[in-house]
Amino acid sequence: MAKLTIKRPKQTFRGYREYINGIALEMVLIPDGTFTMGAPESEEGSRGKERPQHHVTISSFLMGRYPITQAQWQAIASRSELKVNQYLDPDPSYFKEPYQGIDRWQRPVEQVNWYDAVEFCDRLSKLTGRDYRLPSEAQWEYACRG
């Protein structure tokens, strides 16, 4: 009898996709690393509070691949039974018309503040059983610098 050999390509965790009312929310893995945080004095438009530059080491974390869309926001904000701390307007966005062929529900939500965003994350966590939160300033800068 011939020996059975199974070869599997090495798979690494890169994130996941979750569906809320059929609307995808895609999370991607941002790998750990060290980067220089802040702006050099020579950077046009930078402010003093962005200095001095310093090295920051970041552990890996998950972050949304795209900004939260109006559809994603409405799917969570309209669920009042998920309320944690405050009311969320299910349709806060100013831009409600299609633009350049992009349906408004695919456009990023806007006209929300930090407290609204925290409540959104808390509700999403409550619904899914996963831990959603806003990235720290260092995580945000690290992810943006790529």
PDB file of C-alpha atoms in Angstrom:
ATOM      1  CA  MET A   1       0.000   0.000   0.000  1.00  0.00           C
ATOM      2  CA  ALA A   2       1.377   3.402  -0.984  1.00  0.00           C
ATOM      3  CA  LYS A   3       2.156   5.906   1.726  1.00  0.00           C
ATOM      4  CA  LEU A   4      -0.316   8.776   1.809  1.00  0.00           C
ATOM      5  CA  THR A   5       1.328  12.187   1.741  1.00  0.00           C
ATOM      6  CA  ILE A   6      -0.574  15.366   2.432  1.00  0.00           C
ATOM      7  CA  LYS A   7       0.949  18.721   1.638  1.00  0.00           C
ATOM      8  CA  ARG A   8      -0.679  21.851   2.884  1.00  0.00           C
ATOM      9  CA  PRO A   9       0.492  25.329   2.067  1.00  0.00           C
ATOM     10  CA  LYS A  10       1.561  27.246   5.132  1.00  0.00           C
ATOM     11  CA  GLN A  11      -1.358  29.385   6.194  1.00  0.00           C
ATOM     12  CA  THR A  12      -0.973  32.445   8.309  1.00  0.00           C
ATOM     13  CA  PHE A  13      -3.767  34.296  10.023  1.00  0.00           C
ATOM     14  CA  ARG A  14      -4.476  37.499   8.130  1.00  0.00           C
ATOM     15  CA  GLY A  15      -7.786  38.513   9.652  1.00  0.00           C
ATOM     16  CA  TYR A  16     -11.422  37.630   9.189  1.00  0.00           C
ATOM     17  CA  ARG A  17     -14.685  38.757   7.653  1.00  0.00           C
ATOM     18  CA  GLU A  18     -17.856  39.056   9.711  1.00  0.00           C
ATOM     19  CA  TYR A  19     -21.358  39.626   8.347  1.00  0.00           C
ATOM     20  CA  ILE A  20     -23.909  41.826  10.107  1.00  0.00           C
ATOM     21  CA  ASN A  21     -27.303  41.578   8.371  1.00  0.00           C
ATOM     22  CA  GLY A  22     -25.455  40.449   5.244  1.00  0.00           C
ATOM     23  CA  ILE A  23     -23.079  43.438   5.370  1.00  0.00           C
ATOM     24  CA  ALA A  24     -19.401  42.465   5.466  1.00  0.00           C
ATOM     25  CA  LEU A  25     -16.990  43.865   8.047  1.00  0.00           C
ATOM     26  CA  GLU A  26     -13.426  42.900   7.189  1.00  0.00           C
ATOM     27  CA  MET A  27     -10.680  42.910   9.803  1.00  0.00           C
ATOM     28  CA  VAL A  28      -7.002  42.573   8.870  1.00  0.00           C
ATOM     29  CA  LEU A  29      -3.984  41.681  10.961  1.00  0.00           C
ATOM     30  CA  ILE A  30      -1.470  44.466  11.480  1.00  0.00           C
ATOM     31  CA  PRO A  31       1.795  42.689  12.382  1.00  0.00           C
ATOM     32  CA  ASP A  32       3.900  43.679  15.347  1.00  0.00           C
ATOM     33  CA  GLY A  33       6.882  45.948  14.855  1.00  0.00           C
ATOM     34  CA  THR A  34       8.749  49.075  15.858  1.00  0.00           C
ATOM     35  CA  PHE A  35       8.410  52.436  14.148  1.00  0.00           C
ATOM     36  CA  THR A  36       9.316  56.078  14.622  1.00  0.00           C
ATOM     37  CA  MET A  37       6.247  57.919  15.879  1.00  0.00           C
ATOM     38  CA  GLY A  38       5.760  61.632  15.472  1.00  0.00           C
ATOM     39  CA  ALA A  39       6.830  64.222  12.956  1.00  0.00           C
ATOM     40  CA  PRO A  40      10.249  65.717  12.270  1.00  0.00           C
ATOM     41  CA  GLU A  41      10.537  69.482  12.686  1.00  0.00           C
ATOM     42  CA  SER A  42      11.030  69.752   8.928  1.00  0.00           C
ATOM     43  CA  GLU A  43       7.593  68.252   8.141  1.00  0.00           C
ATOM     44  CA  GLU A  44       5.371  70.956   6.702  1.00  0.00           C
ATOM     45  CA  GLY A  45       2.158  71.428   8.670  1.00  0.00           C
ATOM     46  CA  SER A  46       3.339  69.442  11.683  1.00  0.00           C
ATOM     47  CA  ARG A  47       2.767  70.703  15.216  1.00  0.00           C
ATOM     48  CA  GLY A  48       4.858  70.781  18.349  1.00  0.00           C
ATOM     49  CA  LYS A  49       2.714  68.139  20.053  1.00  0.00           C
ATOM     50  CA  GLU A  50       3.891  65.660  17.390  1.00  0.00           C
ATOM     51  CA  ARG A  51       7.457  65.955  18.664  1.00  0.00           C
ATOM     52  CA  PRO A  52       9.906  64.755  19.689  1.00  0.00           C
ATOM     53  CA  GLN A  53       9.947  61.745  17.447  1.00  0.00           C
ATOM     54  CA  HIS A  54      10.375  58.511  19.367  1.00  0.00           C
ATOM     55  CA  HIS A  55      10.485  54.768  18.743  1.00  0.00           C
ATOM     56  CA  VAL A  56       7.370  52.776  19.620  1.00  0.00           C
ATOM     57  CA  THR A  57       7.018  48.991  19.618  1.00  0.00           C
ATOM     58  CA  ILE A  58       3.562  47.709  18.716  1.00  0.00           C
ATOM     59  CA  SER A  59       2.126  44.240  19.307  1.00  0.00           C
ATOM     60  CA  SER A  60       0.092  42.803  16.443  1.00  0.00           C
ATOM     61  CA  PHE A  61      -3.575  43.826  16.354  1.00  0.00           C
ATOM     62  CA  LEU A  62      -6.655  43.671  14.147  1.00  0.00           C
ATOM     63  CA  MET A  63      -8.034  46.712  12.370  1.00  0.00           C
ATOM     64  CA  GLY A  64     -10.854  47.283   9.904  1.00  0.00           C
ATOM     65  CA  ARG A  65      -9.636  47.120   6.313  1.00  0.00           C
ATOM     66  CA  TYR A  66     -11.936  49.998   5.350  1.00  0.00           C
ATOM     67  CA  PRO A  67     -13.654  52.871   7.157  1.00  0.00           C
ATOM     68  CA  ILE A  68     -17.071  52.008   8.611  1.00  0.00           C
ATOM     69  CA  THR A  69     -19.700  52.520   5.931  1.00  0.00           C
ATOM     70  CA  GLN A  70     -23.098  54.120   6.323  1.00  0.00           C
ATOM     71  CA  ALA A  71     -24.663  50.652   5.885  1.00  0.00           C
ATOM     72  CA  GLN A  72     -22.488  49.111   8.621  1.00  0.00           C
ATOM     73  CA  TRP A  73     -23.229  52.023  10.942  1.00  0.00           C
ATOM     74  CA  GLN A  74     -26.974  51.750  10.406  1.00  0.00           C
ATOM     75  CA  ALA A  75     -26.948  47.963  10.935  1.00  0.00           C
ATOM     76  CA  ILE A  76     -25.522  48.470  14.448  1.00  0.00           C
ATOM     77  CA  ALA A  77     -26.862  51.903  15.446  1.00  0.00           C
ATOM     78  CA  SER A  78     -30.462  50.990  14.630  1.00  0.00           C
ATOM     79  CA  ARG A  79     -30.367  48.102  17.129  1.00  0.00           C
ATOM     80  CA  SER A  80     -31.457  49.924  20.309  1.00  0.00           C
ATOM     81  CA  GLU A  81     -31.413  46.661  22.300  1.00  0.00           C
ATOM     82  CA  LEU A  82     -27.611  46.724  21.956  1.00  0.00           C
ATOM     83  CA  LYS A  83     -27.335  50.136  23.645  1.00  0.00           C
ATOM     84  CA  VAL A  84     -24.431  50.271  26.099  1.00  0.00           C
ATOM     85  CA  ASN A  85     -24.077  53.935  27.120  1.00  0.00           C
ATOM     86  CA  GLN A  86     -25.785  56.240  24.666  1.00  0.00           C
ATOM     87  CA  TYR A  87     -28.220  56.660  21.796  1.00  0.00           C
ATOM     88  CA  LEU A  88     -26.772  56.475  18.280  1.00  0.00           C
ATOM     89  CA  ASP A  89     -28.371  58.193  15.313  1.00  0.00           C
ATOM     90  CA  PRO A  90     -28.753  55.360  12.783  1.00  0.00           C
ATOM     91  CA  ASP A  91     -28.388  57.780   9.859  1.00  0.00           C
ATOM     92  CA  PRO A  92     -26.100  60.675  10.893  1.00  0.00           C
ATOM     93  CA  SER A  93     -24.333  61.233   7.575  1.00  0.00           C
ATOM     94  CA  TYR A  94     -24.605  64.501   5.691  1.00  0.00           C
ATOM     95  CA  PHE A  95     -23.767  62.874   2.350  1.00  0.00           C
ATOM     96  CA  LYS A  96     -26.852  60.850   1.472  1.00  0.00           C
ATOM     97  CA  GLU A  97     -26.836  60.949  -2.323  1.00  0.00           C
ATOM     98  CA  PRO A  98     -24.942  58.580  -4.626  1.00  0.00           C
ATOM     99  CA  TYR A  99     -21.637  60.033  -5.814  1.00  0.00           C
ATOM    100  CA  GLN A 100     -19.698  58.990  -8.924  1.00  0.00           C
ATOM    101  CA  GLY A 101     -21.702  55.790  -9.098  1.00  0.00           C
ATOM    102  CA  ILE A 102     -21.093  54.884  -5.457  1.00  0.00           C
ATOM    103  CA  ASP A 103     -24.258  54.138  -3.521  1.00  0.00           C
ATOM    104  CA  ARG A 104     -24.497  56.179  -0.319  1.00  0.00           C
ATOM    105  CA  TRP A 105     -24.552  53.013   1.825  1.00  0.00           C
ATOM    106  CA  GLN A 106     -21.064  52.111   0.590  1.00  0.00           C
ATOM    107  CA  ARG A 107     -19.677  55.520   1.537  1.00  0.00           C
ATOM    108  CA  PRO A 108     -17.986  56.104   4.913  1.00  0.00           C
ATOM    109  CA  VAL A 109     -20.167  57.219   7.787  1.00  0.00           C
ATOM    110  CA  GLU A 110     -19.440  60.788   8.915  1.00  0.00           C
ATOM    111  CA  GLN A 111     -20.885  63.325  11.343  1.00  0.00           C
ATOM    112  CA  VAL A 112     -20.083  61.043  14.290  1.00  0.00           C
ATOM    113  CA  ASN A 113     -17.832  61.899  17.229  1.00  0.00           C
ATOM    114  CA  TRP A 114     -15.419  59.869  19.359  1.00  0.00           C
ATOM    115  CA  TYR A 115     -18.146  58.917  21.862  1.00  0.00           C
ATOM    116  CA  ASP A 116     -20.380  57.699  19.030  1.00  0.00           C
ATOM    117  CA  ALA A 117     -17.527  55.600  17.627  1.00  0.00           C
ATOM    118  CA  VAL A 118     -16.834  54.065  21.054  1.00  0.00           C
ATOM    119  CA  GLU A 119     -20.536  53.216  21.459  1.00  0.00           C
ATOM    120  CA  PHE A 120     -20.547  51.655  17.971  1.00  0.00           C
ATOM    121  CA  CYS A 121     -17.566  49.454  18.920  1.00  0.00           C
ATOM    122  CA  ASP A 122     -19.198  48.495  22.235  1.00  0.00           C
ATOM    123  CA  ARG A 123     -22.434  47.508  20.484  1.00  0.00           C
ATOM    124  CA  LEU A 124     -20.562  45.539  17.832  1.00  0.00           C
ATOM    125  CA  SER A 125     -18.674  43.720  20.609  1.00  0.00           C
ATOM    126  CA  LYS A 126     -21.915  42.969  22.437  1.00  0.00           C
ATOM    127  CA  LEU A 127     -23.526  41.596  19.270  1.00  0.00           C
ATOM    128  CA  THR A 128     -20.611  39.466  18.058  1.00  0.00           C
ATOM    129  CA  GLY A 129     -18.850  38.439  21.268  1.00  0.00           C
ATOM    130  CA  ARG A 130     -15.569  39.784  19.852  1.00  0.00           C
ATOM    131  CA  ASP A 131     -13.608  42.700  21.276  1.00  0.00           C
ATOM    132  CA  TYR A 132     -13.941  45.738  19.010  1.00  0.00           C
ATOM    133  CA  ARG A 133     -12.417  49.089  19.963  1.00  0.00           C
ATOM    134  CA  LEU A 134     -10.829  52.142  18.423  1.00  0.00           C
ATOM    135  CA  PRO A 135      -7.095  51.892  17.756  1.00  0.00           C
ATOM    136  CA  SER A 136      -4.720  53.807  19.988  1.00  0.00           C
ATOM    137  CA  GLU A 137      -2.922  56.808  18.511  1.00  0.00           C
ATOM    138  CA  ALA A 138       0.241  54.710  18.149  1.00  0.00           C
ATOM    139  CA  GLN A 139      -1.631  51.819  16.488  1.00  0.00           C
ATOM    140  CA  TRP A 140      -3.330  54.215  14.072  1.00  0.00           C
ATOM    141  CA  GLU A 141      -0.075  55.896  13.054  1.00  0.00           C
ATOM    142  CA  TYR A 142       1.717  52.542  12.712  1.00  0.00           C
ATOM    143  CA  ALA A 143      -1.038  51.125  10.481  1.00  0.00           C
ATOM    144  CA  CYS A 144      -1.159  54.283   8.354  1.00  0.00           C
ATOM    145  CA  ARG A 145       2.590  54.285   7.823  1.00  0.00           C
ATOM    146  CA  GLY A 146       2.256  50.716   6.525  1.00  0.00           C
TER     147      GLY A 146
END
